[in-house]
PDB file of C-alpha atoms in Angstrom:
ATOM      1  CA  MET B   1      95.748 131.708 114.272  1.00  0.00           C
ATOM      2  CA  LYS B   2      99.175 131.764 112.623  1.00  0.00           C
ATOM      3  CA  GLN B   3     100.948 131.526 116.020  1.00  0.00           C
ATOM      4  CA  ALA B   4      98.734 128.622 117.097  1.00  0.00           C
ATOM      5  CA  SER B   5      99.551 126.765 113.865  1.00  0.00           C
ATOM      6  CA  MET B   6     103.259 127.309 114.458  1.00  0.00           C
ATOM      7  CA  ARG B   7     102.976 125.936 118.006  1.00  0.00           C
ATOM      8  CA  ILE B   8     101.120 122.853 116.769  1.00  0.00           C
ATOM      9  CA  GLY B   9     103.763 122.308 114.082  1.00  0.00           C
ATOM     10  CA  LEU B  10     106.568 122.642 116.609  1.00  0.00           C
ATOM     11  CA  GLY B  11     104.859 120.161 118.923  1.00  0.00           C
ATOM     12  CA  ILE B  12     104.518 117.635 116.083  1.00  0.00           C
ATOM     13  CA  VAL B  13     108.189 118.021 115.138  1.00  0.00           C
ATOM     14  CA  LEU B  14     109.296 117.625 118.771  1.00  0.00           C
ATOM     15  CA  CYS B  15     107.199 114.502 119.287  1.00  0.00           C
ATOM     16  CA  GLY B  16     108.462 113.079 116.016  1.00  0.00           C
ATOM     17  CA  LEU B  17     112.067 113.547 117.053  1.00  0.00           C
ATOM     18  CA  LEU B  18     111.490 111.943 120.432  1.00  0.00           C
ATOM     19  CA  ALA B  19     109.625 109.029 118.887  1.00  0.00           C
ATOM     20  CA  SER B  20     112.419 108.304 116.427  1.00  0.00           C
ATOM     21  CA  PRO B  21     114.564 105.155 116.730  1.00  0.00           C
ATOM     22  CA  ALA B  22     117.440 107.303 118.006  1.00  0.00           C
ATOM     23  CA  THR B  23     115.541 107.802 121.298  1.00  0.00           C
ATOM     24  CA  ALA B  24     117.139 105.494 123.853  1.00  0.00           C
ATOM     25  CA  ALA B  25     115.391 103.920 126.811  1.00  0.00           C
ATOM     26  CA  TYR B  26     117.193 103.186 130.041  1.00  0.00           C
ATOM     27  CA  ILE B  27     116.652 101.139 133.158  1.00  0.00           C
ATOM     28  CA  THR B  28     118.403 101.443 136.505  1.00  0.00           C
ATOM     29  CA  TYR B  29     118.881  98.493 138.829  1.00  0.00           C
ATOM     30  CA  ASN B  30     119.528  99.297 142.488  1.00  0.00           C
ATOM     31  CA  PHE B  31     121.248  96.584 144.469  1.00  0.00           C
ATOM     32  CA  THR B  32     122.471  95.832 147.984  1.00  0.00           C
ATOM     33  CA  GLY B  33     124.692  93.122 149.354  1.00  0.00           C
ATOM     34  CA  ASP B  34     126.626  91.840 152.317  1.00  0.00           C
ATOM     35  CA  VAL B  35     130.395  91.536 152.682  1.00  0.00           C
ATOM     36  CA  ASP B  36     131.982  88.214 153.610  1.00  0.00           C
ATOM     37  CA  HIS B  37     135.640  88.727 152.624  1.00  0.00           C
ATOM     38  CA  VAL B  38     138.219  91.537 152.512  1.00  0.00           C
ATOM     39  CA  HIS B  39     141.744  90.672 151.358  1.00  0.00           C
ATOM     40  CA  SER B  40     144.439  91.436 153.907  1.00  0.00           C
ATOM     41  CA  GLN B  41     146.147  93.965 151.590  1.00  0.00           C
ATOM     42  CA  LEU B  42     142.910  95.974 151.342  1.00  0.00           C
ATOM     43  CA  THR B  43     141.990  96.294 155.007  1.00  0.00           C
ATOM     44  CA  SER B  44     143.548  99.772 155.270  1.00  0.00           C
ATOM     45  CA  SER B  45     140.617 101.214 153.267  1.00  0.00           C
ATOM     46  CA  PHE B  46     138.006  98.702 154.431  1.00  0.00           C
ATOM     47  CA  SER B  47     138.508  98.917 158.166  1.00  0.00           C
ATOM     48  CA  PRO B  48     136.643  98.402 160.360  1.00  0.00           C
ATOM     49  CA  SER B  49     135.393  95.514 158.241  1.00  0.00           C
ATOM     50  CA  PRO B  50     132.322  96.672 156.270  1.00  0.00           C
ATOM     51  CA  THR B  51     129.179  94.582 156.526  1.00  0.00           C
ATOM     52  CA  ALA B  52     127.137  96.052 153.677  1.00  0.00           C
ATOM     53  CA  MET B  53     127.423  97.055 150.027  1.00  0.00           C
ATOM     54  CA  SER B  54     125.022  99.139 147.937  1.00  0.00           C
ATOM     55  CA  GLY B  55     124.945 100.628 144.476  1.00  0.00           C
ATOM     56  CA  PHE B  56     123.223 100.967 141.120  1.00  0.00           C
ATOM     57  CA  VAL B  57     123.807 100.191 137.468  1.00  0.00           C
ATOM     58  CA  LYS B  58     122.111 101.984 134.553  1.00  0.00           C
ATOM     59  CA  LEU B  59     121.650 100.088 131.291  1.00  0.00           C
ATOM     60  CA  ASN B  60     120.664 100.953 127.750  1.00  0.00           C
ATOM     61  CA  MET B  61     117.511  98.930 127.025  1.00  0.00           C
ATOM     62  CA  SER B  62     117.767  99.731 123.306  1.00  0.00           C
ATOM     63  CA  ASP B  63     120.807  97.525 122.796  1.00  0.00           C
ATOM     64  CA  THR B  64     120.281  94.725 120.283  1.00  0.00           C
ATOM     65  CA  ASN B  65     120.376  91.223 121.684  1.00  0.00           C
ATOM     66  CA  ALA B  66     123.051  88.996 120.186  1.00  0.00           C
ATOM     67  CA  LEU B  67     124.324  85.431 120.071  1.00  0.00           C
ATOM     68  CA  GLY B  68     121.008  83.631 120.172  1.00  0.00           C
ATOM     69  CA  ASN B  69     119.845  83.257 123.759  1.00  0.00           C
ATOM     70  CA  VAL B  70     122.250  85.823 125.225  1.00  0.00           C
ATOM     71  CA  GLY B  71     121.246  89.472 125.710  1.00  0.00           C
ATOM     72  CA  HIS B  72     124.041  92.060 125.810  1.00  0.00           C
ATOM     73  CA  TYR B  73     123.324  95.458 127.372  1.00  0.00           C
ATOM     74  CA  THR B  74     125.727  98.385 127.716  1.00  0.00           C
ATOM     75  CA  VAL B  75     126.248  99.970 131.123  1.00  0.00           C
ATOM     76  CA  THR B  76     125.956 103.773 130.948  1.00  0.00           C
ATOM     77  CA  ASP B  77     126.372 104.606 134.645  1.00  0.00           C
ATOM     78  CA  PHE B  78     127.478 102.789 137.788  1.00  0.00           C
ATOM     79  CA  ASN B  79     128.149 103.390 141.463  1.00  0.00           C
ATOM     80  CA  VAL B  80     129.037 101.095 144.354  1.00  0.00           C
ATOM     81  CA  THR B  81     129.699 101.899 148.006  1.00  0.00           C
ATOM     82  CA  ILE B  82     131.297  99.431 150.422  1.00  0.00           C
ATOM     83  CA  GLY B  83     131.660 100.885 153.893  1.00  0.00           C
ATOM     84  CA  GLY B  84     133.453 104.202 153.332  1.00  0.00           C
ATOM     85  CA  TYR B  85     134.797 103.250 149.894  1.00  0.00           C
ATOM     86  CA  THR B  86     133.026 104.367 146.698  1.00  0.00           C
ATOM     87  CA  ALA B  87     133.740 103.507 143.063  1.00  0.00           C
ATOM     88  CA  THR B  88     131.974 104.896 139.994  1.00  0.00           C
ATOM     89  CA  MET B  89     131.684 104.147 136.281  1.00  0.00           C
ATOM     90  CA  GLY B  90     134.852 102.814 134.689  1.00  0.00           C
ATOM     91  CA  THR B  91     136.113 102.500 131.128  1.00  0.00           C
ATOM     92  CA  SER B  92     133.257 100.217 130.054  1.00  0.00           C
ATOM     93  CA  GLY B  93     130.545  97.943 131.368  1.00  0.00           C
ATOM     94  CA  LEU B  94     128.303  95.158 130.131  1.00  0.00           C
ATOM     95  CA  VAL B  95     125.457  93.062 131.480  1.00  0.00           C
ATOM     96  CA  GLU B  96     124.679  89.673 129.928  1.00  0.00           C
ATOM     97  CA  ILE B  97     121.441  87.780 130.402  1.00  0.00           C
ATOM     98  CA  LYS B  98     121.537  84.139 129.375  1.00  0.00           C
ATOM     99  CA  ASP B  99     118.297  82.179 129.280  1.00  0.00           C
ATOM    100  CA  GLY B 100     118.803  78.432 129.776  1.00  0.00           C
ATOM    101  CA  THR B 101     122.505  77.514 129.919  1.00  0.00           C
ATOM    102  CA  PRO B 102     121.448  74.571 129.810  1.00  0.00           C
ATOM    103  CA  GLY B 103     119.140  74.214 132.765  1.00  0.00           C
ATOM    104  CA  LEU B 104     120.379  77.508 134.241  1.00  0.00           C
ATOM    105  CA  ASP B 105     119.469  81.172 133.797  1.00  0.00           C
ATOM    106  CA  ARG B 106     122.401  83.501 134.356  1.00  0.00           C
ATOM    107  CA  VAL B 107     123.117  87.199 134.850  1.00  0.00           C
ATOM    108  CA  THR B 108     126.670  88.507 134.606  1.00  0.00           C
ATOM    109  CA  GLY B 109     127.507  92.167 135.122  1.00  0.00           C
ATOM    110  CA  THR B 110     131.006  93.566 134.593  1.00  0.00           C
ATOM    111  CA  ILE B 111     132.451  97.048 135.107  1.00  0.00           C
ATOM    112  CA  ASN B 112     135.994  97.406 133.787  1.00  0.00           C
ATOM    113  CA  ALA B 113     138.471  99.644 135.636  1.00  0.00           C
ATOM    114  CA  PRO B 114     136.012 101.302 138.048  1.00  0.00           C
ATOM    115  CA  ASN B 115     136.911 104.845 139.035  1.00  0.00           C
ATOM    116  CA  GLY B 116     137.938 104.725 142.697  1.00  0.00           C
ATOM    117  CA  PRO B 117     140.862 105.401 145.039  1.00  0.00           C
ATOM    118  CA  ASN B 118     143.859 103.101 145.014  1.00  0.00           C
ATOM    119  CA  VAL B 119     144.273 100.920 148.072  1.00  0.00           C
ATOM    120  CA  ASN B 120     147.836 100.073 149.175  1.00  0.00           C
ATOM    121  CA  PHE B 121     149.009 101.099 145.657  1.00  0.00           C
ATOM    122  CA  LEU B 122     146.456  98.743 144.093  1.00  0.00           C
ATOM    123  CA  ALA B 123     143.921 100.186 141.632  1.00  0.00           C
ATOM    124  CA  PRO B 124     140.344  98.930 141.318  1.00  0.00           C
ATOM    125  CA  ARG B 125     140.475  96.682 138.263  1.00  0.00           C
ATOM    126  CA  LEU B 126     137.038  95.093 138.019  1.00  0.00           C
ATOM    127  CA  PHE B 127     133.614  94.979 139.606  1.00  0.00           C
ATOM    128  CA  ASP B 128     131.460  92.028 138.701  1.00  0.00           C
ATOM    129  CA  VAL B 129     128.267  90.281 139.730  1.00  0.00           C
ATOM    130  CA  GLN B 130     127.303  86.707 138.888  1.00  0.00           C
ATOM    131  CA  LEU B 131     123.841  85.336 139.577  1.00  0.00           C
ATOM    132  CA  ARG B 132     122.578  81.919 138.491  1.00  0.00           C
ATOM    133  CA  GLY B 133     119.190  80.363 138.985  1.00  0.00           C
ATOM    134  CA  PRO B 134     117.009  77.582 137.567  1.00  0.00           C
ATOM    135  CA  ALA B 135     115.873  77.698 133.945  1.00  0.00           C
ATOM    136  CA  ASN B 136     112.546  79.355 134.785  1.00  0.00           C
ATOM    137  CA  THR B 137     114.117  82.450 136.394  1.00  0.00           C
ATOM    138  CA  PHE B 138     113.802  84.380 133.105  1.00  0.00           C
ATOM    139  CA  THR B 139     111.412  84.064 130.183  1.00  0.00           C
ATOM    140  CA  GLY B 140     113.964  85.309 127.640  1.00  0.00           C
ATOM    141  CA  ASP B 141     117.116  87.349 127.199  1.00  0.00           C
ATOM    142  CA  THR B 142     115.504  90.803 127.422  1.00  0.00           C
ATOM    143  CA  LEU B 143     116.017  93.078 130.412  1.00  0.00           C
ATOM    144  CA  PRO B 144     113.188  92.582 132.920  1.00  0.00           C
ATOM    145  CA  THR B 145     111.475  95.797 134.002  1.00  0.00           C
ATOM    146  CA  THR B 146     110.618  94.048 137.269  1.00  0.00           C
ATOM    147  CA  ALA B 147     113.723  92.533 138.806  1.00  0.00           C
ATOM    148  CA  PRO B 148     113.463  88.881 139.835  1.00  0.00           C
ATOM    149  CA  SER B 149     113.746  88.116 143.514  1.00  0.00           C
ATOM    150  CA  ILE B 150     117.301  87.463 144.672  1.00  0.00           C
ATOM    151  CA  SER B 151     116.026  84.296 146.356  1.00  0.00           C
ATOM    152  CA  ALA B 152     115.433  82.889 142.838  1.00  0.00           C
ATOM    153  CA  PHE B 153     119.180  82.692 142.200  1.00  0.00           C
ATOM    154  CA  THR B 154     119.718  79.510 144.153  1.00  0.00           C
ATOM    155  CA  LYS B 155     122.671  78.183 142.126  1.00  0.00           C
ATOM    156  CA  PHE B 156     125.192  80.989 142.536  1.00  0.00           C
ATOM    157  CA  ASN B 157     125.255  84.520 143.982  1.00  0.00           C
ATOM    158  CA  ARG B 158     128.433  86.600 144.209  1.00  0.00           C
ATOM    159  CA  TRP B 159     129.722  90.124 143.717  1.00  0.00           C
ATOM    160  CA  ARG B 160     133.400  91.185 143.716  1.00  0.00           C
ATOM    161  CA  LEU B 161     135.461  94.359 143.668  1.00  0.00           C
ATOM    162  CA  VAL B 162     138.859  93.259 142.350  1.00  0.00           C
ATOM    163  CA  PHE B 163     142.050  95.261 142.845  1.00  0.00           C
ATOM    164  CA  GLY B 164     145.022  94.658 140.583  1.00  0.00           C
ATOM    165  CA  PRO B 165     147.228  93.435 139.320  1.00  0.00           C
ATOM    166  CA  GLY B 166     146.055  89.848 139.729  1.00  0.00           C
ATOM    167  CA  ASP B 167     142.728  88.369 140.790  1.00  0.00           C
ATOM    168  CA  GLY B 168     143.239  87.429 144.429  1.00  0.00           C
ATOM    169  CA  LYS B 169     142.976  90.876 146.040  1.00  0.00           C
ATOM    170  CA  VAL B 170     139.221  91.249 146.333  1.00  0.00           C
ATOM    171  CA  VAL B 171     136.379  92.485 148.462  1.00  0.00           C
ATOM    172  CA  ARG B 172     133.409  90.203 147.915  1.00  0.00           C
ATOM    173  CA  GLY B 173     130.042  89.060 149.179  1.00  0.00           C
ATOM    174  CA  THR B 174     126.533  88.155 148.062  1.00  0.00           C
ATOM    175  CA  VAL B 175     123.746  90.284 146.596  1.00  0.00           C
ATOM    176  CA  THR B 176     120.822  90.646 149.010  1.00  0.00           C
ATOM    177  CA  SER B 177     118.360  92.762 147.003  1.00  0.00           C
ATOM    178  CA  LEU B 178     117.727  93.938 143.446  1.00  0.00           C
ATOM    179  CA  THR B 179     115.107  96.434 142.272  1.00  0.00           C
ATOM    180  CA  ALA B 180     114.408  97.927 138.838  1.00  0.00           C
ATOM    181  CA  VAL B 181     113.557 101.542 138.019  1.00  0.00           C
ATOM    182  CA  PRO B 182     112.706 101.697 134.288  1.00  0.00           C
ATOM    183  CA  LEU B 183     112.548 104.912 132.254  1.00  0.00           C
ATOM    184  CA  PRO B 184     111.391 103.771 128.802  1.00  0.00           C
ATOM    185  CA  ALA B 185     111.286 106.074 125.806  1.00  0.00           C
ATOM    186  CA  ALA B 186     107.473 106.031 125.942  1.00  0.00           C
ATOM    187  CA  VAL B 187     107.589 107.814 129.311  1.00  0.00           C
ATOM    188  CA  ILE B 188     109.934 110.468 127.915  1.00  0.00           C
ATOM    189  CA  LEU B 189     107.670 110.930 124.895  1.00  0.00           C
ATOM    190  CA  PHE B 190     104.561 111.141 127.076  1.00  0.00           C
ATOM    191  CA  GLY B 191     106.180 113.856 129.217  1.00  0.00           C
ATOM    192  CA  ALA B 192     107.253 115.813 126.151  1.00  0.00           C
ATOM    193  CA  GLY B 193     103.725 115.572 124.782  1.00  0.00           C
ATOM    194  CA  LEU B 194     102.294 117.003 128.001  1.00  0.00           C
ATOM    195  CA  VAL B 195     104.754 119.905 127.835  1.00  0.00           C
ATOM    196  CA  ALA B 196     103.800 120.603 124.215  1.00  0.00           C
ATOM    197  CA  LEU B 197     100.084 120.508 125.024  1.00  0.00           C
ATOM    198  CA  ALA B 198     100.577 122.761 128.055  1.00  0.00           C
ATOM    199  CA  GLY B 199     102.452 125.278 125.899  1.00  0.00           C
ATOM    200  CA  LEU B 200      99.703 125.198 123.286  1.00  0.00           C
ATOM    201  CA  GLY B 201      97.019 125.700 125.930  1.00  0.00           C
ATOM    202  CA  ALA B 202      98.866 128.645 127.459  1.00  0.00           C
ATOM    203  CA  GLY B 203      99.246 130.256 124.036  1.00  0.00           C
ATOM    204  CA  ASN B 204      95.524 129.900 123.283  1.00  0.00           C
ATOM    205  CA  TRP B 205      94.651 131.357 126.698  1.00  0.00           C
ATOM    206  CA  ARG B 206      96.860 134.399 126.055  1.00  0.00           C
ATOM    207  CA  GLN B 207      95.249 134.814 122.627  1.00  0.00           C
ATOM    208  CA  ARG B 208      91.731 134.739 124.102  1.00  0.00           C
ATOM    209  CA  LYS B 209      92.719 137.204 126.835  1.00  0.00           C
ATOM    210  CA  THR B 210      94.136 139.623 124.254  1.00  0.00           C
ATOM    211  CA  SER B 211      90.974 139.478 122.111  1.00  0.00           C
ATOM    212  CA  ILE B 212      88.760 140.108 125.155  1.00  0.00           C
ATOM    213  CA  THR B 213      90.702 143.160 126.353  1.00  0.00           C
ATOM    214  CA  ALA B 214      91.104 144.625 122.861  1.00  0.00           C
TER     215      ALA B 214
END
């Protein structure tokens, strides 16, 4: 009985810790795109000319929205592949969702100093995505757990991988798909609860088996 009480207490403590405000929730957006331009100084690493881009960005959903109708969300992980070139998370990253600007809904994603190979002595300086659609594309400035269709962004659609110094040396194109894979804190808590219950059940089964064989 004493061991069972200890297991129950431990389960309660564990669930309490996971349910605390410190528990972050994350969402990953997978994206693909096409390539419509490669600067002449970058062709050595993007040859033959790539036709497709793919990647993902992971965001902290627990970030507090700021500045009225603009949501700011920190990027915690990032990866992009263009042909045979791959860049990963840089020094920092941010995604902004702006609802009604005016008459436009906008998404801007920025990764500063992505981690990737230099090309012709030029370092990757910036990866960004800009999407703009009509005012009904979003219902607010919170991160959507179901990504809107790319076809909704009829006003502007562009991604860029910028090499520096300067802004002109870019690989760019348009985003062709966007999907969301949420992992909210509630899912983490639910999984931890199942583990705690399974442990408690196993302990009770061992206790019953011991009393039967004694």
